[in-house]
Amino acid sequence: MDSEADDDIPELISAEPDEQSSSDKNPIAKRVPLTIICGFLGAGKSTLLRRILTERHGYRIAVIMNEFGDTADIEAKSITVDGESTTLELANGCLCCSIKDSGAAAIESLMRKQGAFDHILLEATGLADPGPIAGMFWHNEEYIDARSIGSENGIVLDGVVCVVDAVFGLKQMEEDHADKEDEGPGESLRQIAGSDVIILNKVDLVQSSILSATELAIKHVNPVAPVYRTVRAELNLGHILGIQAYSIGQRHLSALKDQHELQHDHDHDHDHDHDHDHEQGYNLSSSVVPHYVTRGISSLQVSLPPLSATQFAAFDAWIRTILWENRLLDSVDALTSTPDSQSKKSPLQGNINVLRCKGLLILTSGEQHVLQGVRNMYEIIPVDESMKSEFPHAGKVVLIGKGLGEDVRHSLLSAVG
Ligand SMILES: Nc1nc2c(ncn2[C@@H]2O[C@H](COP(=O)(O)OP(=O)(O)OP(=O)(O)O)[C@@H](O)[C@H]2O)c(=O)[nH]1
């Protein structure tokens, strides 16, 4: 079971306009984007990284991994070994680095020695839950000393990518759940839940019925992450790098689109790379979704009406309570609640665990706000006037995690009702 419920309550991130998040002029553009790659054991993470490290894509990418594994056969221009790290410099300007501690300090030290990069990829081990790693880099720019990495403004979390094995993915999810039934959802489900993009790899080895079943299970756990079907992790790198999944960007927008809108997009904008982006057309309440997924992590999408200022404040109290206290806020509390006043605990305390949330809140005043959350951290950012027309016209919240039943929907709707 996740122990983060015991963690100190994090500070609420300001809902005031964030000068660093809404335009091309802003400093985020100058930060080095960081992508976390996670995935099931043997799913194809090294295959994907080897491609990135050896292909001529024109970017200087640093790949950081715990150990080289079979990526070690990469042809390196030079190899540097020093106590804590081994670095391979590749012909295309990329860098492959194995460091014992892949925390922020180690990344800072690597960047100081090697200079600035266009992108950093951090490989999590096969069993790693990406949530805490993402949390470490999200809104933690100060973690990294910007000047020391040769970049004006440090690092920005770009996205979390999960590689799922098409052959064993479904089985892994099933076994994982069975093994950990007493401890809550296992790593494979957490990896899917905490990712912004899913690569369903090794599709050459399975029948289409298995692929559809695996994709359905993935979508049930995480309906907002696009799924790309690949052979040997061959896909357009634009699908996984530079996606800005943690800011107000195009990807955030598409994640919030309605199912029918996605169907429409698919009809008219087929992916010419022949990646399979099957966001559309899933019946998420389908009874064919395997029981182990339903009993583990699932998702909940709630449509919201335009909110008054009071209802907006009530939403903030509601989301804060579910993320920080793992419980539902009583509707009566919602209009009066402040962070300090929430001492009353419902019997549901501890049964809900939200791993990721996203949303678009539309106010009756015409203002729009985007919700982004990783574990118990969240932010609500106003949408810039110039971007409003690109966003969906209906408010919506998507929660991914454990214990997200219809009671959660009713609680939210009554809190803002
Ligand atoms: N047929 C087929 N084989 C693949 C594909 N992708 C990877 N493989 C093979 O699957 C095996 C595992 O791939 P890796 O890239 O090492 O997987 P990994 O996720 O890095 O593995 P760990 O680091 O051990 O978790 C290797 O032998 C790859 O050559 C694919 O799409 N099709």
Coordinates of C-alpha atoms and ligand atoms in Angstrom, one line a residue:
M1 CA 0.0 0.0 0.0
D2 CA 1.3 3.5 -0.8
S3 CA 2.7 5.2 2.2
E4 CA 2.4 8.7 0.9
A5 CA -0.8 9.3 2.9
D6 CA 1.5 9.6 5.8
D7 CA 3.7 12.2 4.1
D8 CA 3.6 15.8 5.2
I9 CA 0.8 17.8 3.5
P10 CA 2.4 19.5 0.6
E11 CA 2.0 23.2 0.0
L12 CA -0.8 24.2 -2.3
I13 CA 0.7 25.5 -5.5
S14 CA -0.6 28.9 -6.3
A15 CA -3.7 29.2 -8.5
E16 CA -2.5 32.7 -9.6
P17 CA -1.3 33.0 -13.2
D18 CA 2.1 31.4 -13.5
E19 CA 4.3 33.6 -15.5
Q20 CA 6.4 30.6 -16.4
S21 CA 3.8 28.5 -18.0
S22 CA 1.7 30.1 -20.6
S23 CA 3.5 31.5 -23.6
D24 CA 6.4 30.9 -26.0
K25 CA 8.2 33.8 -24.4
N26 CA 8.3 32.1 -21.1
P27 CA 11.3 30.5 -19.5
I28 CA 9.9 27.0 -19.7
A29 CA 11.0 27.0 -23.4
K30 CA 14.6 27.4 -22.2
R31 CA 14.4 24.6 -19.6
V32 CA 15.7 21.2 -20.5
P33 CA 12.7 18.8 -20.8
L34 CA 13.0 15.6 -18.9
T35 CA 11.1 12.4 -19.9
I36 CA 10.8 9.4 -17.6
I37 CA 10.7 6.0 -19.4
C38 CA 9.2 3.2 -17.4
G39 CA 7.9 -0.2 -18.5
F40 CA 7.3 -3.8 -17.7
L41 CA 10.4 -6.0 -17.5
G42 CA 11.6 -7.0 -20.9
A43 CA 8.9 -4.8 -22.7
G44 CA 11.4 -3.0 -24.9
K45 CA 12.7 0.0 -22.9
S46 CA 16.4 -0.7 -23.9
T47 CA 15.3 -1.2 -27.5
L48 CA 13.6 2.2 -27.5
L49 CA 16.6 3.9 -25.9
R50 CA 19.1 2.3 -28.3
R51 CA 17.1 3.7 -31.2
I52 CA 17.1 7.2 -29.7
L53 CA 20.8 7.0 -28.9
T54 CA 21.9 5.9 -32.3
E55 CA 19.4 7.4 -34.8
R56 CA 20.2 10.7 -36.6
H57 CA 17.5 12.9 -35.2
G58 CA 19.6 16.0 -34.7
Y59 CA 19.0 16.3 -31.0
R60 CA 21.5 16.1 -28.2
I61 CA 19.8 13.8 -25.8
A62 CA 21.2 12.5 -22.5
V63 CA 19.8 9.1 -21.5
I64 CA 20.3 8.2 -17.8
M65 CA 19.9 4.6 -16.7
N66 CA 20.7 2.6 -13.6
E67 CA 22.7 0.0 -15.6
F68 CA 23.6 -0.3 -19.3
G69 CA 22.1 -3.8 -19.7
D70 CA 22.0 -4.7 -23.4
T71 CA 22.3 -1.0 -24.4
A72 CA 26.0 -1.5 -23.8
D73 CA 26.5 -2.7 -27.3
I74 CA 26.0 0.8 -28.6
E75 CA 29.0 2.0 -30.5
A76 CA 30.5 4.8 -28.4
K77 CA 32.8 7.5 -29.6
S78 CA 34.3 7.7 -26.1
I79 CA 33.7 6.1 -22.8
T80 CA 34.3 7.9 -19.5
V81 CA 34.3 6.1 -16.2
D82 CA 34.5 8.0 -13.0
G83 CA 33.6 6.5 -9.6
E84 CA 29.8 7.2 -9.6
S85 CA 29.1 7.1 -13.3
T86 CA 30.0 5.7 -16.7
T87 CA 29.3 7.8 -19.7
L88 CA 29.2 6.8 -23.4
E89 CA 29.3 9.6 -25.9
L90 CA 27.6 8.6 -29.1
A91 CA 28.3 9.6 -32.7
N92 CA 25.0 11.5 -33.0
G93 CA 25.8 13.8 -30.1
C94 CA 23.7 11.8 -27.6
L95 CA 25.0 10.7 -24.3
C96 CA 24.3 7.4 -22.5
C97 CA 25.0 7.5 -18.9
S98 CA 24.8 5.0 -16.1
I99 CA 24.8 6.5 -12.7
K100 CA 24.2 4.7 -9.4
D101 CA 21.9 7.4 -8.1
S102 CA 19.6 8.9 -10.7
G103 CA 18.3 11.6 -8.4
A104 CA 18.5 15.3 -9.2
A105 CA 21.9 15.8 -7.7
A106 CA 23.5 13.2 -9.9
I107 CA 21.8 14.6 -13.0
E108 CA 23.0 18.0 -12.0
S109 CA 26.6 16.7 -11.7
L110 CA 26.3 15.0 -15.1
M111 CA 25.1 18.1 -16.8
R112 CA 27.8 20.2 -15.2
K113 CA 30.4 17.9 -16.7
Q114 CA 28.8 17.4 -20.1
G115 CA 27.1 20.7 -20.9
A116 CA 23.5 21.4 -21.8
F117 CA 21.2 18.9 -23.6
D118 CA 18.1 19.3 -25.7
H119 CA 16.4 16.6 -23.7
I120 CA 17.0 14.2 -20.8
L121 CA 15.6 10.7 -20.7
L122 CA 15.5 9.0 -17.4
E123 CA 15.0 5.3 -17.4
A124 CA 13.3 3.9 -14.4
T125 CA 14.0 0.2 -13.6
G126 CA 11.5 -2.4 -14.7
L127 CA 9.8 -2.4 -11.3
A128 CA 9.8 1.3 -10.7
D129 CA 6.7 3.2 -10.0
P130 CA 7.1 6.4 -12.0
G131 CA 4.8 8.5 -9.7
P132 CA 7.4 9.4 -7.0
I133 CA 10.0 10.1 -9.7
A134 CA 7.7 12.4 -11.6
G135 CA 6.7 14.1 -8.4
M136 CA 10.4 14.8 -7.7
F137 CA 10.9 16.6 -10.9
W138 CA 7.5 18.3 -11.3
H139 CA 7.7 21.8 -10.0
N140 CA 11.0 21.2 -8.5
E141 CA 13.2 23.2 -10.8
E142 CA 15.0 24.5 -7.7
Y143 CA 16.2 20.9 -7.2
I144 CA 18.5 21.5 -10.0
D145 CA 21.0 24.3 -10.0
A146 CA 20.1 25.8 -13.4
R147 CA 23.5 27.6 -14.0
S148 CA 25.4 24.4 -13.2
I149 CA 23.6 22.5 -16.0
G150 CA 24.4 25.1 -18.6
S151 CA 20.7 26.0 -19.0
E152 CA 19.2 29.3 -18.0
N153 CA 16.3 27.7 -16.2
G154 CA 17.0 24.2 -15.2
I155 CA 14.8 21.2 -16.0
V156 CA 11.1 20.8 -16.7
L157 CA 9.2 17.5 -16.5
D158 CA 8.0 16.8 -20.0
G159 CA 6.2 13.5 -19.7
V160 CA 6.2 9.9 -18.5
V161 CA 6.3 7.1 -21.1
C162 CA 5.5 3.5 -20.3
V163 CA 6.5 0.6 -22.6
V164 CA 4.1 -2.3 -22.3
D165 CA 4.8 -5.8 -23.6
A166 CA 2.1 -6.9 -26.0
V167 CA 2.9 -10.5 -25.4
F168 CA 2.9 -10.6 -21.6
G169 CA 1.3 -7.3 -20.7
L170 CA -2.1 -8.6 -19.8
K171 CA -0.7 -11.5 -17.9
Q172 CA 1.7 -9.2 -16.0
M173 CA -1.1 -7.0 -15.0
E174 CA -3.1 -10.0 -13.8
E175 CA -0.3 -11.6 -11.9
D176 CA 0.8 -8.2 -10.5
H177 CA -2.7 -7.7 -9.1
A178 CA -3.0 -11.2 -7.7
D179 CA 0.4 -11.0 -6.0
K180 CA -0.3 -7.6 -4.4
E181 CA -4.0 -7.9 -3.6
D182 CA -3.4 -7.1 0.0
E183 CA -1.0 -4.3 -0.7
G184 CA -3.0 -2.5 -3.3
P185 CA -2.3 -2.1 -7.0
G186 CA 1.1 -3.5 -8.2
E187 CA 3.8 -1.8 -10.2
S188 CA 2.6 -2.6 -13.7
L189 CA -0.8 -1.0 -13.0
R190 CA 0.9 2.0 -11.3
Q191 CA 3.2 2.4 -14.3
I192 CA 0.2 2.6 -16.7
A193 CA -1.7 4.8 -14.4
G194 CA 1.1 7.3 -14.0
S195 CA 2.1 7.6 -17.6
D196 CA 1.2 10.2 -20.2
V197 CA 2.0 8.0 -23.2
I198 CA 1.9 4.2 -23.6
I199 CA 3.9 2.3 -26.1
L200 CA 2.4 -1.1 -26.7
N201 CA 5.5 -2.9 -28.1
K202 CA 6.1 -6.3 -29.7
V203 CA 2.8 -6.2 -31.7
D204 CA 4.5 -8.4 -34.3
L205 CA 4.3 -11.3 -31.9
V206 CA 0.6 -11.4 -31.0
Q207 CA -2.8 -11.7 -32.6
S208 CA -5.0 -8.7 -33.0
S209 CA -7.5 -10.0 -30.4
I210 CA -4.8 -10.0 -27.7
L211 CA -3.8 -6.5 -28.7
S212 CA -7.3 -5.3 -28.4
A213 CA -7.8 -6.9 -25.0
T214 CA -4.5 -5.5 -23.8
E215 CA -5.4 -2.0 -25.1
L216 CA -8.8 -2.2 -23.5
A217 CA -7.3 -3.0 -20.1
I218 CA -4.8 -0.2 -20.5
K219 CA -7.5 2.3 -21.4
H220 CA -9.6 1.2 -18.5
V221 CA -6.8 2.1 -16.1
N222 CA -5.7 5.2 -18.0
P223 CA -8.1 6.6 -20.5
V224 CA -6.1 9.8 -21.1
A225 CA -2.8 8.5 -22.3
P226 CA -2.5 7.8 -26.1
V227 CA -1.5 4.2 -26.9
Y228 CA 1.0 3.7 -29.8
R229 CA 1.4 0.1 -31.1
T230 CA 5.0 -0.6 -32.1
V231 CA 7.4 -3.2 -33.4
R232 CA 10.9 -2.8 -31.8
A233 CA 9.7 0.6 -30.3
E234 CA 9.6 2.2 -33.8
L235 CA 7.6 5.4 -33.5
N236 CA 7.8 9.0 -34.3
L237 CA 9.8 10.5 -31.4
G238 CA 7.5 13.5 -31.5
H239 CA 4.9 11.2 -29.9
I240 CA 7.0 10.8 -26.8
L241 CA 9.4 13.8 -26.6
G242 CA 8.4 17.4 -26.2
I243 CA 4.8 16.5 -25.3
Q244 CA 4.6 19.0 -22.4
A245 CA 2.2 16.8 -20.5
Y246 CA 2.5 18.8 -17.4
S247 CA 1.7 22.2 -18.8
I248 CA -1.2 23.7 -20.7
G249 CA -0.4 22.2 -24.1
Q250 CA -1.9 20.5 -27.0
R251 CA -1.5 17.1 -25.3
H252 CA -3.4 18.2 -22.3
L253 CA -6.1 19.4 -24.6
S254 CA -6.4 16.1 -26.4
A255 CA -6.4 14.1 -23.2
L256 CA -9.5 16.0 -22.2
K257 CA -11.4 15.6 -25.4
D258 CA -14.6 13.6 -25.3
Q259 CA -14.7 10.2 -26.8
H260 CA -16.9 11.3 -29.7
E261 CA -14.5 14.2 -30.5
L262 CA -11.6 11.7 -30.5
Q263 CA -13.6 9.5 -32.9
H264 CA -14.0 12.5 -35.2
D265 CA -10.3 13.4 -35.0
H266 CA -9.3 9.8 -35.8
D267 CA -11.5 9.7 -38.9
H268 CA -10.0 12.8 -40.4
D269 CA -6.4 12.8 -39.1
H270 CA -5.2 9.3 -39.4
D271 CA -1.7 8.9 -38.1
H272 CA 0.5 8.5 -41.2
D273 CA 3.3 6.9 -39.2
H274 CA 1.0 4.0 -38.8
D275 CA 1.3 4.2 -35.1
H276 CA -2.0 3.1 -33.6
D277 CA -3.5 5.8 -31.5
H278 CA -6.6 4.1 -30.3
E279 CA -7.9 6.8 -27.9
Q280 CA -11.3 6.7 -29.4
G281 CA -14.2 4.3 -29.3
Y282 CA -13.6 2.5 -26.0
N283 CA -16.6 1.6 -23.9
L284 CA -14.8 2.1 -20.6
S285 CA -17.7 0.7 -18.6
S286 CA -17.6 -2.4 -20.7
S287 CA -18.2 -5.6 -18.8
V288 CA -15.4 -7.3 -20.8
V289 CA -12.8 -5.4 -18.9
P290 CA -11.0 -8.0 -16.8
H291 CA -12.0 -8.1 -13.2
Y292 CA -8.4 -7.6 -11.9
V293 CA -8.2 -4.3 -13.5
T294 CA -11.5 -3.2 -12.1
R295 CA -10.4 -4.3 -8.7
G296 CA -7.0 -2.5 -9.0
I297 CA -6.6 0.9 -10.5
S298 CA -9.3 2.5 -12.7
S299 CA -10.3 5.9 -13.9
L300 CA -13.2 8.2 -13.4
Q301 CA -14.3 11.0 -15.8
V302 CA -16.7 13.5 -14.5
S303 CA -18.3 16.3 -16.6
L304 CA -18.7 19.6 -14.8
P305 CA -21.1 22.4 -15.5
P306 CA -19.7 26.0 -15.6
L307 CA -18.7 26.9 -12.1
S308 CA -19.4 30.1 -10.1
A309 CA -16.5 31.5 -8.1
T310 CA -17.9 29.8 -5.0
Q311 CA -18.3 26.5 -6.8
F312 CA -14.7 26.9 -8.0
A313 CA -13.5 27.3 -4.5
A314 CA -15.6 24.3 -3.5
F315 CA -13.9 22.3 -6.2
D316 CA -10.5 23.3 -4.9
A317 CA -11.5 22.1 -1.4
W318 CA -12.8 18.8 -2.8
I319 CA -9.7 18.0 -4.9
R320 CA -7.4 19.0 -2.0
T321 CA -9.3 16.7 0.3
I322 CA -9.2 13.7 -2.0
L323 CA -5.5 14.2 -2.9
W324 CA -4.2 15.1 0.5
E325 CA -6.4 13.1 2.8
N326 CA -7.5 10.2 0.5
R327 CA -11.2 10.9 1.4
L328 CA -14.2 12.5 0.0
L329 CA -15.2 16.0 1.1
D330 CA -18.7 16.2 2.5
S331 CA -20.8 18.6 0.4
V332 CA -21.7 20.6 3.4
D333 CA -18.0 21.2 4.1
A334 CA -17.2 22.2 0.6
L335 CA -18.4 25.8 0.7
T336 CA -16.7 26.6 4.0
S337 CA -13.7 24.5 4.0
T338 CA -10.1 25.8 4.2
P339 CA -7.0 23.6 4.3
D340 CA -6.9 24.0 8.1
S341 CA -10.5 23.3 8.8
Q342 CA -10.7 19.8 7.4
S343 CA -10.5 17.8 10.5
K344 CA -13.6 15.7 9.9
K345 CA -12.7 12.4 8.3
S346 CA -15.3 10.2 6.5
P347 CA -15.3 6.4 6.8
L348 CA -13.8 6.3 3.3
Q349 CA -10.5 7.7 4.6
G350 CA -7.6 5.8 3.2
N351 CA -9.7 3.9 0.6
I352 CA -9.1 6.4 -2.2
N353 CA -5.7 6.9 -3.8
V354 CA -5.5 9.2 -6.8
L355 CA -2.3 8.7 -8.7
R356 CA -2.9 11.2 -11.5
C357 CA -5.5 13.8 -12.4
K358 CA -6.2 16.2 -15.1
G359 CA -9.1 18.5 -15.8
L360 CA -10.5 21.6 -17.4
L361 CA -12.7 23.9 -15.2
I362 CA -14.9 26.4 -16.9
L363 CA -16.2 29.3 -14.9
T364 CA -19.5 31.1 -15.4
S365 CA -17.3 34.3 -15.8
G366 CA -15.8 32.8 -18.9
E367 CA -12.4 32.0 -17.2
Q368 CA -11.0 28.6 -17.8
H369 CA -8.5 26.7 -15.6
V370 CA -6.5 23.6 -16.2
L371 CA -6.1 21.1 -13.4
Q372 CA -2.9 19.0 -13.3
G373 CA -2.1 16.5 -10.5
V374 CA 0.6 13.9 -9.7
R375 CA -0.1 11.9 -6.5
N376 CA -0.9 14.4 -3.8
M377 CA 0.6 17.4 -5.7
Y378 CA -1.7 19.5 -7.9
E379 CA -2.0 22.9 -9.5
I380 CA -4.9 24.8 -11.1
I381 CA -3.6 27.1 -13.8
P382 CA -5.6 29.8 -15.6
V383 CA -5.8 29.3 -19.4
D384 CA -4.4 32.1 -21.4
E385 CA -7.0 34.1 -23.3
S386 CA -5.3 33.3 -26.6
M387 CA -5.6 29.5 -26.0
K388 CA -9.2 29.3 -24.9
S389 CA -10.7 28.6 -28.3
E390 CA -8.6 25.5 -28.6
F391 CA -9.9 23.9 -25.5
P392 CA -13.0 21.8 -25.2
H393 CA -16.1 23.8 -24.3
A394 CA -17.2 21.6 -21.4
G395 CA -15.6 21.3 -18.0
K396 CA -14.3 17.9 -17.1
V397 CA -12.1 16.1 -14.6
V398 CA -10.3 12.8 -15.1
L399 CA -9.0 10.9 -12.0
I400 CA -6.8 7.8 -12.2
G401 CA -6.2 5.7 -9.2
K402 CA -7.8 3.4 -6.7
G403 CA -11.2 3.4 -5.1
L404 CA -12.8 5.7 -7.7
G405 CA -16.4 4.5 -7.7
E406 CA -19.6 6.3 -8.5
D407 CA -19.6 7.6 -4.9
V408 CA -16.6 9.8 -5.9
R409 CA -18.5 11.2 -8.9
H410 CA -21.6 12.0 -6.7
S411 CA -19.4 13.6 -4.1
L412 CA -17.8 15.9 -6.6
L413 CA -21.0 16.9 -8.3
S414 CA -22.6 17.6 -4.9
A415 CA -19.6 19.5 -3.7
V416 CA -19.9 21.9 -6.7
G417 CA -23.7 21.6 -7.0
Ligands
LIG1 N1 9.8 -9.6 -31.8 C1 10.1 -8.5 -31.1 N2 11.1 -8.5 -30.2 C2 11.3 -7.3 -29.5 C3 10.6 -6.2 -29.8 N3 11.0 -5.2 -29.0 C4 12.0 -5.7 -28.2 N4 12.2 -7.0 -28.6 C5 13.2 -8.0 -27.9 O1 12.7 -8.2 -26.6 C6 13.8 -8.4 -25.7 C7 13.7 -7.4 -24.6 O2 13.8 -6.1 -25.0 P1 14.5 -5.0 -24.2 O3 14.5 -3.7 -25.0 O4 15.8 -5.4 -23.7 O5 13.5 -4.8 -23.0 P2 13.7 -4.0 -21.6 O6 12.4 -3.4 -21.3 O7 14.8 -3.0 -21.7 O8 14.1 -5.1 -20.6 P3 14.6 -4.9 -19.1 O9 15.5 -3.8 -19.0 O10 15.2 -6.3 -18.7 O11 13.3 -4.7 -18.3 C8 15.1 -8.2 -26.6 O12 15.6 -9.4 -27.0 C9 14.6 -7.4 -27.8 O13 15.3 -7.6 -28.9 C10 9.5 -6.2 -30.8 O14 8.8 -5.3 -31.0 N5 9.3 -7.4 -31.4

